[in-house]
């Protein structure tokens, strides 16, 4: 029997800030990128007590787009363009760093008045060489703007790209797919070989593949082989997963801290700029995350 799974990556617990932990999926020693996706963290599910919240102080980015998508809770985004935007479940914040931007993400004041939950994903999309040094931009899309495809036990919220004749309004710099998929017990999802690199991250439940690879549980990124139609089905309690991928970038990418670039020298310049305060400040913020103390060279991440 032929197999459609290339590899499986198990998420690893990582400290984000304070006592808040995330499950990191990309980059991994097994796989650095899927299409242009170079980073993927699962935040929560985390119960935040009254007076508590997530506080990611201002920090810089270059050469990528950050994508914030929540299942539960709320975060307030601020950036050096002057954007102040809450993001709630089903909405998307898409920030393109280009030549450089700084931002913060915090639990809003109202959410801290009682017990709240935070559960979502933060991903980074590496930018093509032609727009790595473009002007930074920020876009927010409410839930009602994102196509919803329903039927046969499936509920698919299309975050970016196109699928089954629907297209997301989110503007991207490269050809990619990103979708939030909920499947009822036994429902099937067919993924055409439209993109060279494709994967699903299992948020909850489990999935099985028609090609017989077995069952894969939550917290795993299942990367597909190229050129084949993929058919998977949900486990007995249903499942929720993120479909992601796209065309691979032609050039290798380096990643160091929050910087992504095709040039190691450009990352060194970004480090110097942040250390010396040459990034524009984030509106409404006085704190910032300092450059990590321990010097280390950028690590190449290959498409």
PDB file of C-alpha atoms in Angstrom:
ATOM      1  CA  UNK A   1       0.000   0.000   0.000  1.00  0.00           C
ATOM      2  CA  UNK A   2       1.382   3.419  -0.940  1.00  0.00           C
ATOM      3  CA  UNK A   3       1.859   6.014   1.775  1.00  0.00           C
ATOM      4  CA  UNK A   4       1.072   9.705   1.581  1.00  0.00           C
ATOM      5  CA  UNK A   5       2.894  10.853   4.735  1.00  0.00           C
ATOM      6  CA  UNK A   6       6.434  12.156   4.351  1.00  0.00           C
ATOM      7  CA  UNK A   7       7.186  12.702   8.042  1.00  0.00           C
ATOM      8  CA  UNK A   8       5.616  13.505  11.397  1.00  0.00           C
ATOM      9  CA  UNK A   9       6.890  16.225  13.743  1.00  0.00           C
ATOM     10  CA  UNK A  10       5.914  16.195  17.421  1.00  0.00           C
ATOM     11  CA  UNK A  11       5.558  19.605  19.045  1.00  0.00           C
ATOM     12  CA  UNK A  12       7.960  20.487  21.858  1.00  0.00           C
ATOM     13  CA  UNK A  13       7.194  22.559  24.939  1.00  0.00           C
ATOM     14  CA  UNK A  14       9.057  25.870  25.037  1.00  0.00           C
ATOM     15  CA  UNK A  15       9.050  28.854  27.418  1.00  0.00           C
ATOM     16  CA  UNK A  16       7.625  31.945  25.745  1.00  0.00           C
ATOM     17  CA  UNK A  17       7.550  34.601  28.434  1.00  0.00           C
ATOM     18  CA  UNK A  18       7.227  34.331  32.202  1.00  0.00           C
ATOM     19  CA  UNK A  19       5.407  31.105  33.076  1.00  0.00           C
ATOM     20  CA  UNK A  20       3.599  30.934  29.726  1.00  0.00           C
ATOM     21  CA  UNK A  21       4.613  27.968  27.588  1.00  0.00           C
ATOM     22  CA  UNK A  22       3.975  27.133  23.947  1.00  0.00           C
ATOM     23  CA  UNK A  23       4.140  24.006  21.824  1.00  0.00           C
ATOM     24  CA  UNK A  24       6.711  24.653  19.088  1.00  0.00           C
ATOM     25  CA  UNK A  25       6.334  22.754  15.818  1.00  0.00           C
ATOM     26  CA  UNK A  26       8.472  24.678  13.334  1.00  0.00           C
ATOM     27  CA  UNK A  27      11.352  25.023  12.907  1.00  0.00           C
ATOM     28  CA  UNK A  28      12.276  21.429  13.731  1.00  0.00           C
ATOM     29  CA  UNK A  29      15.434  19.368  13.315  1.00  0.00           C
ATOM     30  CA  UNK A  30      13.360  17.157  11.008  1.00  0.00           C
ATOM     31  CA  UNK A  31      11.981  19.951   8.866  1.00  0.00           C
ATOM     32  CA  UNK A  32      12.786  23.659   8.758  1.00  0.00           C
ATOM     33  CA  UNK A  33       9.956  24.888   6.534  1.00  0.00           C
ATOM     34  CA  UNK A  34       6.707  23.793   4.897  1.00  0.00           C
ATOM     35  CA  UNK A  35       6.240  25.964   1.828  1.00  0.00           C
ATOM     36  CA  UNK A  36       7.020  29.488   3.101  1.00  0.00           C
ATOM     37  CA  UNK A  37       5.959  28.634   6.693  1.00  0.00           C
ATOM     38  CA  UNK A  38       9.114  28.867   8.795  1.00  0.00           C
ATOM     39  CA  UNK A  39       7.676  29.000  12.328  1.00  0.00           C
ATOM     40  CA  UNK A  40       4.616  27.586  14.108  1.00  0.00           C
ATOM     41  CA  UNK A  41       3.737  27.819  17.816  1.00  0.00           C
ATOM     42  CA  UNK A  42       0.613  26.629  19.602  1.00  0.00           C
ATOM     43  CA  UNK A  43      -0.344  28.981  22.445  1.00  0.00           C
ATOM     44  CA  UNK A  44      -2.341  27.218  25.159  1.00  0.00           C
ATOM     45  CA  UNK A  45      -4.984  26.165  25.870  1.00  0.00           C
ATOM     46  CA  UNK A  46      -4.079  28.111  28.984  1.00  0.00           C
ATOM     47  CA  UNK A  47      -6.379  29.267  31.781  1.00  0.00           C
ATOM     48  CA  UNK A  48      -5.356  32.717  32.977  1.00  0.00           C
ATOM     49  CA  UNK A  49      -6.436  33.664  36.484  1.00  0.00           C
ATOM     50  CA  UNK A  50      -7.913  37.044  37.389  1.00  0.00           C
ATOM     51  CA  UNK A  51      -5.262  39.725  37.027  1.00  0.00           C
ATOM     52  CA  UNK A  52      -3.132  37.475  34.859  1.00  0.00           C
ATOM     53  CA  UNK A  53      -2.401  37.659  31.145  1.00  0.00           C
ATOM     54  CA  UNK A  54       0.099  37.118  28.386  1.00  0.00           C
ATOM     55  CA  UNK A  55       2.528  40.010  28.017  1.00  0.00           C
ATOM     56  CA  UNK A  56       4.859  39.834  25.026  1.00  0.00           C
ATOM     57  CA  UNK A  57       6.582  43.220  25.157  1.00  0.00           C
ATOM     58  CA  UNK A  58       7.778  45.024  22.002  1.00  0.00           C
ATOM     59  CA  UNK A  59      10.230  43.019  19.929  1.00  0.00           C
ATOM     60  CA  UNK A  60      11.459  43.294  16.319  1.00  0.00           C
ATOM     61  CA  UNK A  61      11.024  41.304  13.094  1.00  0.00           C
ATOM     62  CA  UNK A  62      12.463  41.430   9.580  1.00  0.00           C
ATOM     63  CA  UNK A  63      11.906  39.365   6.433  1.00  0.00           C
ATOM     64  CA  UNK A  64       8.668  37.634   7.423  1.00  0.00           C
ATOM     65  CA  UNK A  65       4.941  37.981   8.024  1.00  0.00           C
ATOM     66  CA  UNK A  66       3.552  37.099  11.450  1.00  0.00           C
ATOM     67  CA  UNK A  67       0.113  35.486  11.536  1.00  0.00           C
ATOM     68  CA  UNK A  68      -1.922  35.435  14.762  1.00  0.00           C
ATOM     69  CA  UNK A  69      -5.038  33.228  14.840  1.00  0.00           C
ATOM     70  CA  UNK A  70      -7.022  32.394  17.993  1.00  0.00           C
ATOM     71  CA  UNK A  71      -9.469  29.662  18.971  1.00  0.00           C
ATOM     72  CA  UNK A  72     -10.212  31.143  22.421  1.00  0.00           C
ATOM     73  CA  UNK A  73      -9.444  34.392  24.219  1.00  0.00           C
ATOM     74  CA  UNK A  74      -8.232  37.765  22.999  1.00  0.00           C
ATOM     75  CA  UNK A  75      -4.932  39.542  22.376  1.00  0.00           C
ATOM     76  CA  UNK A  76      -4.190  43.214  21.786  1.00  0.00           C
ATOM     77  CA  UNK A  77      -1.672  43.955  19.038  1.00  0.00           C
ATOM     78  CA  UNK A  78       0.347  47.179  18.944  1.00  0.00           C
ATOM     79  CA  UNK A  79       3.095  47.961  16.447  1.00  0.00           C
ATOM     80  CA  UNK A  80       5.536  50.640  15.322  1.00  0.00           C
ATOM     81  CA  UNK A  81       3.231  51.660  12.456  1.00  0.00           C
ATOM     82  CA  UNK A  82       0.731  52.888  15.038  1.00  0.00           C
ATOM     83  CA  UNK A  83      -1.648  49.936  14.682  1.00  0.00           C
ATOM     84  CA  UNK A  84      -3.701  49.062  17.777  1.00  0.00           C
ATOM     85  CA  UNK A  85      -5.887  46.045  17.057  1.00  0.00           C
ATOM     86  CA  UNK A  86      -7.489  43.323  19.185  1.00  0.00           C
ATOM     87  CA  UNK A  87      -7.647  39.856  17.652  1.00  0.00           C
ATOM     88  CA  UNK A  88     -10.418  37.470  18.665  1.00  0.00           C
ATOM     89  CA  UNK A  89     -11.303  33.877  17.730  1.00  0.00           C
ATOM     90  CA  UNK A  90     -11.764  33.351  13.994  1.00  0.00           C
ATOM     91  CA  UNK A  91     -10.064  36.638  13.079  1.00  0.00           C
ATOM     92  CA  UNK A  92      -6.576  37.073  11.669  1.00  0.00           C
ATOM     93  CA  UNK A  93      -3.805  39.601  12.265  1.00  0.00           C
ATOM     94  CA  UNK A  94      -1.323  39.524   9.359  1.00  0.00           C
ATOM     95  CA  UNK A  95       1.736  41.715   9.935  1.00  0.00           C
ATOM     96  CA  UNK A  96       4.360  41.948   7.195  1.00  0.00           C
ATOM     97  CA  UNK A  97       7.702  42.957   8.675  1.00  0.00           C
ATOM     98  CA  UNK A  98       9.633  43.558   5.459  1.00  0.00           C
ATOM     99  CA  UNK A  99      12.674  45.735   6.235  1.00  0.00           C
ATOM    100  CA  UNK A 100      11.686  45.953   9.888  1.00  0.00           C
ATOM    101  CA  UNK A 101       8.860  46.388  12.384  1.00  0.00           C
ATOM    102  CA  UNK A 102       8.374  46.065  16.140  1.00  0.00           C
ATOM    103  CA  UNK A 103       5.202  44.926  17.892  1.00  0.00           C
ATOM    104  CA  UNK A 104       3.715  43.694  21.142  1.00  0.00           C
ATOM    105  CA  UNK A 105       0.901  41.276  21.964  1.00  0.00           C
ATOM    106  CA  UNK A 106      -0.817  41.411  25.330  1.00  0.00           C
ATOM    107  CA  UNK A 107      -3.965  40.228  27.062  1.00  0.00           C
ATOM    108  CA  UNK A 108      -6.314  43.269  27.108  1.00  0.00           C
ATOM    109  CA  UNK A 109      -7.165  44.958  30.398  1.00  0.00           C
ATOM    110  CA  UNK A 110     -10.827  43.862  30.289  1.00  0.00           C
ATOM    111  CA  UNK A 111      -9.840  40.205  29.885  1.00  0.00           C
ATOM    112  CA  UNK A 112      -7.704  40.392  33.043  1.00  0.00           C
ATOM    113  CA  UNK A 113     -10.641  41.314  35.280  1.00  0.00           C
ATOM    114  CA  UNK A 114     -11.732  37.691  35.520  1.00  0.00           C
ATOM    115  CA  UNK A 115     -10.583  34.214  34.594  1.00  0.00           C
ATOM    116  CA  UNK A 116      -9.897  33.923  30.859  1.00  0.00           C
ATOM    117  CA  UNK A 117      -8.573  31.358  28.400  1.00  0.00           C
ATOM    118  CA  UNK A 118      -5.984  31.780  25.670  1.00  0.00           C
ATOM    119  CA  UNK A 119      -5.682  29.252  22.860  1.00  0.00           C
ATOM    120  CA  UNK A 120      -4.370  29.861  19.376  1.00  0.00           C
ATOM    121  CA  UNK A 121      -1.519  29.737  16.896  1.00  0.00           C
ATOM    122  CA  UNK A 122       1.299  32.071  15.950  1.00  0.00           C
ATOM    123  CA  UNK A 123       2.998  31.389  12.631  1.00  0.00           C
ATOM    124  CA  UNK A 124       5.631  33.099  10.531  1.00  0.00           C
ATOM    125  CA  UNK A 125       5.690  33.139   6.743  1.00  0.00           C
ATOM    126  CA  UNK A 126       9.093  33.862   5.184  1.00  0.00           C
ATOM    127  CA  UNK A 127       8.963  36.551   2.500  1.00  0.00           C
ATOM    128  CA  UNK A 128      10.204  36.021  -1.059  1.00  0.00           C
ATOM    129  CA  UNK A 129      13.537  37.630  -1.887  1.00  0.00           C
ATOM    130  CA  UNK A 130      11.883  40.352  -3.984  1.00  0.00           C
ATOM    131  CA  UNK A 131       9.944  41.756  -0.998  1.00  0.00           C
ATOM    132  CA  UNK A 132      12.226  40.973   1.938  1.00  0.00           C
ATOM    133  CA  UNK A 133      13.050  44.676   2.265  1.00  0.00           C
ATOM    134  CA  UNK A 134       9.584  46.033   1.487  1.00  0.00           C
ATOM    135  CA  UNK A 135       7.853  48.577   3.706  1.00  0.00           C
ATOM    136  CA  UNK A 136       6.191  46.986   6.753  1.00  0.00           C
ATOM    137  CA  UNK A 137       2.403  46.666   6.727  1.00  0.00           C
ATOM    138  CA  UNK A 138      -0.363  45.452   9.031  1.00  0.00           C
ATOM    139  CA  UNK A 139      -3.749  43.986   8.097  1.00  0.00           C
ATOM    140  CA  UNK A 140      -6.624  42.741  10.230  1.00  0.00           C
ATOM    141  CA  UNK A 141      -9.498  40.652   8.885  1.00  0.00           C
ATOM    142  CA  UNK A 142     -12.593  39.945  11.005  1.00  0.00           C
ATOM    143  CA  UNK A 143     -14.128  36.485  10.966  1.00  0.00           C
ATOM    144  CA  UNK A 144     -16.959  37.498   8.609  1.00  0.00           C
ATOM    145  CA  UNK A 145     -14.445  38.387   5.863  1.00  0.00           C
ATOM    146  CA  UNK A 146     -12.840  34.944   5.799  1.00  0.00           C
ATOM    147  CA  UNK A 147     -14.599  32.339   3.600  1.00  0.00           C
ATOM    148  CA  UNK A 148     -16.374  29.549   5.487  1.00  0.00           C
ATOM    149  CA  UNK A 149     -16.848  26.252   3.653  1.00  0.00           C
ATOM    150  CA  UNK A 150     -19.279  23.785   5.268  1.00  0.00           C
ATOM    151  CA  UNK A 151     -20.778  20.422   4.410  1.00  0.00           C
ATOM    152  CA  UNK A 152     -20.366  16.651   4.826  1.00  0.00           C
ATOM    153  CA  UNK A 153     -19.183  17.030   8.413  1.00  0.00           C
ATOM    154  CA  UNK A 154     -16.555  19.647   7.533  1.00  0.00           C
ATOM    155  CA  UNK A 155     -16.227  23.253   8.622  1.00  0.00           C
ATOM    156  CA  UNK A 156     -13.304  25.043   6.967  1.00  0.00           C
ATOM    157  CA  UNK A 157     -12.350  28.650   7.678  1.00  0.00           C
ATOM    158  CA  UNK A 158     -10.020  29.799   4.886  1.00  0.00           C
ATOM    159  CA  UNK A 159      -7.427  32.110   6.440  1.00  0.00           C
ATOM    160  CA  UNK A 160      -5.189  32.649   3.412  1.00  0.00           C
ATOM    161  CA  UNK A 161      -4.883  31.342  -0.135  1.00  0.00           C
ATOM    162  CA  UNK A 162      -7.544  29.507  -2.135  1.00  0.00           C
ATOM    163  CA  UNK A 163      -9.399  26.227  -1.685  1.00  0.00           C
ATOM    164  CA  UNK A 164     -12.314  24.551  -3.500  1.00  0.00           C
ATOM    165  CA  UNK A 165     -13.090  27.651  -5.537  1.00  0.00           C
ATOM    166  CA  UNK A 166     -12.992  30.039  -2.560  1.00  0.00           C
ATOM    167  CA  UNK A 167     -10.303  32.685  -2.017  1.00  0.00           C
ATOM    168  CA  UNK A 168      -9.301  34.516   1.155  1.00  0.00           C
ATOM    169  CA  UNK A 169      -9.042  38.336   1.037  1.00  0.00           C
ATOM    170  CA  UNK A 170      -5.775  38.185   3.006  1.00  0.00           C
ATOM    171  CA  UNK A 171      -2.976  39.517   0.797  1.00  0.00           C
ATOM    172  CA  UNK A 172       0.118  37.296   0.794  1.00  0.00           C
ATOM    173  CA  UNK A 173       3.518  37.711  -0.840  1.00  0.00           C
ATOM    174  CA  UNK A 174       3.704  34.115  -2.096  1.00  0.00           C
ATOM    175  CA  UNK A 175       1.461  31.251  -3.142  1.00  0.00           C
ATOM    176  CA  UNK A 176       0.271  29.457   0.002  1.00  0.00           C
ATOM    177  CA  UNK A 177      -2.640  27.853   1.841  1.00  0.00           C
ATOM    178  CA  UNK A 178      -3.678  28.286   5.489  1.00  0.00           C
ATOM    179  CA  UNK A 179      -7.020  27.019   6.801  1.00  0.00           C
ATOM    180  CA  UNK A 180      -8.751  26.137  10.080  1.00  0.00           C
ATOM    181  CA  UNK A 181     -10.509  22.773   9.629  1.00  0.00           C
ATOM    182  CA  UNK A 182     -13.044  21.149  11.976  1.00  0.00           C
ATOM    183  CA  UNK A 183     -14.171  17.592  11.202  1.00  0.00           C
ATOM    184  CA  UNK A 184     -16.998  15.662  12.796  1.00  0.00           C
ATOM    185  CA  UNK A 185     -16.615  12.007  13.758  1.00  0.00           C
ATOM    186  CA  UNK A 186     -15.618  10.091  10.602  1.00  0.00           C
ATOM    187  CA  UNK A 187     -15.782  13.122   8.286  1.00  0.00           C
ATOM    188  CA  UNK A 188     -13.190  13.162   5.508  1.00  0.00           C
ATOM    189  CA  UNK A 189     -10.935  15.902   4.161  1.00  0.00           C
ATOM    190  CA  UNK A 190      -9.478  15.702   0.672  1.00  0.00           C
ATOM    191  CA  UNK A 191      -6.368  17.770  -0.062  1.00  0.00           C
ATOM    192  CA  UNK A 192      -5.472  18.058  -3.734  1.00  0.00           C
ATOM    193  CA  UNK A 193      -1.800  18.262  -4.818  1.00  0.00           C
ATOM    194  CA  UNK A 194      -2.311  21.923  -5.683  1.00  0.00           C
ATOM    195  CA  UNK A 195       0.701  23.028  -3.640  1.00  0.00           C
ATOM    196  CA  UNK A 196       4.061  21.284  -3.673  1.00  0.00           C
ATOM    197  CA  UNK A 197       4.443  21.299   0.115  1.00  0.00           C
ATOM    198  CA  UNK A 198       1.471  20.616   2.399  1.00  0.00           C
ATOM    199  CA  UNK A 199       0.918  19.598   5.997  1.00  0.00           C
ATOM    200  CA  UNK A 200      -1.708  19.466   8.715  1.00  0.00           C
ATOM    201  CA  UNK A 201      -1.131  20.440  12.331  1.00  0.00           C
ATOM    202  CA  UNK A 202      -3.521  18.509  14.591  1.00  0.00           C
ATOM    203  CA  UNK A 203      -4.925  20.887  17.200  1.00  0.00           C
ATOM    204  CA  UNK A 204      -7.333  18.441  18.866  1.00  0.00           C
ATOM    205  CA  UNK A 205      -8.617  14.926  18.325  1.00  0.00           C
ATOM    206  CA  UNK A 206      -6.930  12.566  15.885  1.00  0.00           C
ATOM    207  CA  UNK A 207      -6.851  11.826  12.162  1.00  0.00           C
ATOM    208  CA  UNK A 208      -6.330   8.745  10.012  1.00  0.00           C
ATOM    209  CA  UNK A 209      -5.188   8.521   6.391  1.00  0.00           C
ATOM    210  CA  UNK A 210      -6.826   6.458   3.659  1.00  0.00           C
ATOM    211  CA  UNK A 211      -3.362   5.265   2.584  1.00  0.00           C
ATOM    212  CA  UNK A 212      -3.011   3.352   5.838  1.00  0.00           C
ATOM    213  CA  UNK A 213      -0.365   5.198   7.877  1.00  0.00           C
ATOM    214  CA  UNK A 214      -2.305   4.816  11.112  1.00  0.00           C
ATOM    215  CA  UNK A 215      -3.671   7.353  13.569  1.00  0.00           C
ATOM    216  CA  UNK A 216      -2.005  10.643  14.476  1.00  0.00           C
ATOM    217  CA  UNK A 217      -2.912  12.488  17.669  1.00  0.00           C
ATOM    218  CA  UNK A 218      -3.035  16.170  18.632  1.00  0.00           C
ATOM    219  CA  UNK A 219       0.193  18.146  18.855  1.00  0.00           C
ATOM    220  CA  UNK A 220       1.695  16.673  15.685  1.00  0.00           C
ATOM    221  CA  UNK A 221       2.499  18.184  12.310  1.00  0.00           C
ATOM    222  CA  UNK A 222       1.943  15.629   9.558  1.00  0.00           C
ATOM    223  CA  UNK A 223       3.830  16.565   6.374  1.00  0.00           C
ATOM    224  CA  UNK A 224       2.515  15.090   3.103  1.00  0.00           C
ATOM    225  CA  UNK A 225       4.447  13.729   0.177  1.00  0.00           C
ATOM    226  CA  UNK A 226       4.247  16.015  -2.872  1.00  0.00           C
ATOM    227  CA  UNK A 227       2.156  15.261  -5.923  1.00  0.00           C
ATOM    228  CA  UNK A 228      -0.483  13.051  -4.298  1.00  0.00           C
ATOM    229  CA  UNK A 229      -4.085  13.647  -3.299  1.00  0.00           C
ATOM    230  CA  UNK A 230      -4.420  13.248   0.467  1.00  0.00           C
ATOM    231  CA  UNK A 231      -7.578  11.891   2.074  1.00  0.00           C
ATOM    232  CA  UNK A 232      -7.820  11.875   5.851  1.00  0.00           C
ATOM    233  CA  UNK A 233     -10.674  11.289   8.274  1.00  0.00           C
ATOM    234  CA  UNK A 234     -11.423  12.399  11.816  1.00  0.00           C
ATOM    235  CA  UNK A 235     -11.269  10.130  14.822  1.00  0.00           C
ATOM    236  CA  UNK A 236     -14.326   9.094  16.898  1.00  0.00           C
ATOM    237  CA  UNK A 237     -14.574  12.418  18.746  1.00  0.00           C
ATOM    238  CA  UNK A 238     -13.919  14.587  15.705  1.00  0.00           C
ATOM    239  CA  UNK A 239     -10.832  16.694  15.171  1.00  0.00           C
ATOM    240  CA  UNK A 240      -9.584  20.202  14.567  1.00  0.00           C
ATOM    241  CA  UNK A 241      -6.529  20.871  12.460  1.00  0.00           C
ATOM    242  CA  UNK A 242      -4.710  23.545  10.525  1.00  0.00           C
ATOM    243  CA  UNK A 243      -3.984  22.928   6.853  1.00  0.00           C
ATOM    244  CA  UNK A 244      -0.886  24.789   5.706  1.00  0.00           C
ATOM    245  CA  UNK A 245       1.697  24.864   2.936  1.00  0.00           C
ATOM    246  CA  UNK A 246       2.588  26.416  -0.372  1.00  0.00           C
ATOM    247  CA  UNK A 247       5.353  26.668  -2.889  1.00  0.00           C
ATOM    248  CA  UNK A 248       8.883  26.420  -1.428  1.00  0.00           C
ATOM    249  CA  UNK A 249      11.112  29.474  -1.611  1.00  0.00           C
ATOM    250  CA  UNK A 250      14.059  29.159  -3.981  1.00  0.00           C
ATOM    251  CA  UNK A 251      16.689  30.532  -1.604  1.00  0.00           C
ATOM    252  CA  UNK A 252      17.619  29.214   1.835  1.00  0.00           C
ATOM    253  CA  UNK A 253      16.596  31.275   4.844  1.00  0.00           C
ATOM    254  CA  UNK A 254      18.505  32.125   7.992  1.00  0.00           C
ATOM    255  CA  UNK A 255      16.648  32.540  11.271  1.00  0.00           C
ATOM    256  CA  UNK A 256      17.977  34.053  14.476  1.00  0.00           C
ATOM    257  CA  UNK A 257      15.652  35.023  17.320  1.00  0.00           C
ATOM    258  CA  UNK A 258      12.845  36.988  15.600  1.00  0.00           C
ATOM    259  CA  UNK A 259      14.713  37.684  12.373  1.00  0.00           C
ATOM    260  CA  UNK A 260      14.373  35.781   9.081  1.00  0.00           C
ATOM    261  CA  UNK A 261      16.441  36.595   6.016  1.00  0.00           C
ATOM    262  CA  UNK A 262      18.166  35.151   2.963  1.00  0.00           C
ATOM    263  CA  UNK A 263      21.290  37.041   4.104  1.00  0.00           C
ATOM    264  CA  UNK A 264      23.316  36.366   7.228  1.00  0.00           C
ATOM    265  CA  UNK A 265      24.745  39.887   7.009  1.00  0.00           C
ATOM    266  CA  UNK A 266      21.222  41.353   7.032  1.00  0.00           C
ATOM    267  CA  UNK A 267      20.448  39.539  10.265  1.00  0.00           C
ATOM    268  CA  UNK A 268      23.619  40.928  11.831  1.00  0.00           C
ATOM    269  CA  UNK A 269      22.477  44.421  10.821  1.00  0.00           C
ATOM    270  CA  UNK A 270      19.020  43.829  12.353  1.00  0.00           C
ATOM    271  CA  UNK A 271      20.639  42.725  15.614  1.00  0.00           C
ATOM    272  CA  UNK A 272      22.712  45.917  15.682  1.00  0.00           C
ATOM    273  CA  UNK A 273      19.661  48.065  14.854  1.00  0.00           C
ATOM    274  CA  UNK A 274      17.600  46.604  17.716  1.00  0.00           C
ATOM    275  CA  UNK A 275      20.476  46.808  20.196  1.00  0.00           C
ATOM    276  CA  UNK A 276      21.052  50.467  19.331  1.00  0.00           C
ATOM    277  CA  UNK A 277      17.373  51.470  19.281  1.00  0.00           C
ATOM    278  CA  UNK A 278      17.096  52.090  15.545  1.00  0.00           C
ATOM    279  CA  UNK A 279      13.730  50.377  15.109  1.00  0.00           C
ATOM    280  CA  UNK A 280      10.714  52.693  15.294  1.00  0.00           C
ATOM    281  CA  UNK A 281       9.023  52.510  18.736  1.00  0.00           C
ATOM    282  CA  UNK A 282       5.731  50.758  19.396  1.00  0.00           C
ATOM    283  CA  UNK A 283       2.935  53.232  20.074  1.00  0.00           C
ATOM    284  CA  UNK A 284       1.711  53.141  23.679  1.00  0.00           C
ATOM    285  CA  UNK A 285       4.597  50.993  24.969  1.00  0.00           C
ATOM    286  CA  UNK A 286       7.581  51.772  27.187  1.00  0.00           C
ATOM    287  CA  UNK A 287       8.967  48.257  27.678  1.00  0.00           C
ATOM    288  CA  UNK A 288      10.898  46.154  25.188  1.00  0.00           C
ATOM    289  CA  UNK A 289      12.506  42.720  24.961  1.00  0.00           C
ATOM    290  CA  UNK A 290      16.298  43.122  24.779  1.00  0.00           C
ATOM    291  CA  UNK A 291      18.421  41.298  22.244  1.00  0.00           C
ATOM    292  CA  UNK A 292      19.408  37.883  23.661  1.00  0.00           C
ATOM    293  CA  UNK A 293      22.699  38.200  25.513  1.00  0.00           C
ATOM    294  CA  UNK A 294      24.465  35.115  24.222  1.00  0.00           C
ATOM    295  CA  UNK A 295      25.957  35.766  20.788  1.00  0.00           C
ATOM    296  CA  UNK A 296      25.376  33.057  18.205  1.00  0.00           C
ATOM    297  CA  UNK A 297      25.489  32.973  14.414  1.00  0.00           C
ATOM    298  CA  UNK A 298      22.290  32.764  12.375  1.00  0.00           C
ATOM    299  CA  UNK A 299      21.256  29.192  11.610  1.00  0.00           C
ATOM    300  CA  UNK A 300      20.386  28.391   7.994  1.00  0.00           C
ATOM    301  CA  UNK A 301      16.860  27.079   7.458  1.00  0.00           C
ATOM    302  CA  UNK A 302      16.406  25.406   4.122  1.00  0.00           C
ATOM    303  CA  UNK A 303      13.170  25.367   2.115  1.00  0.00           C
TER     304      UNK A 303
END
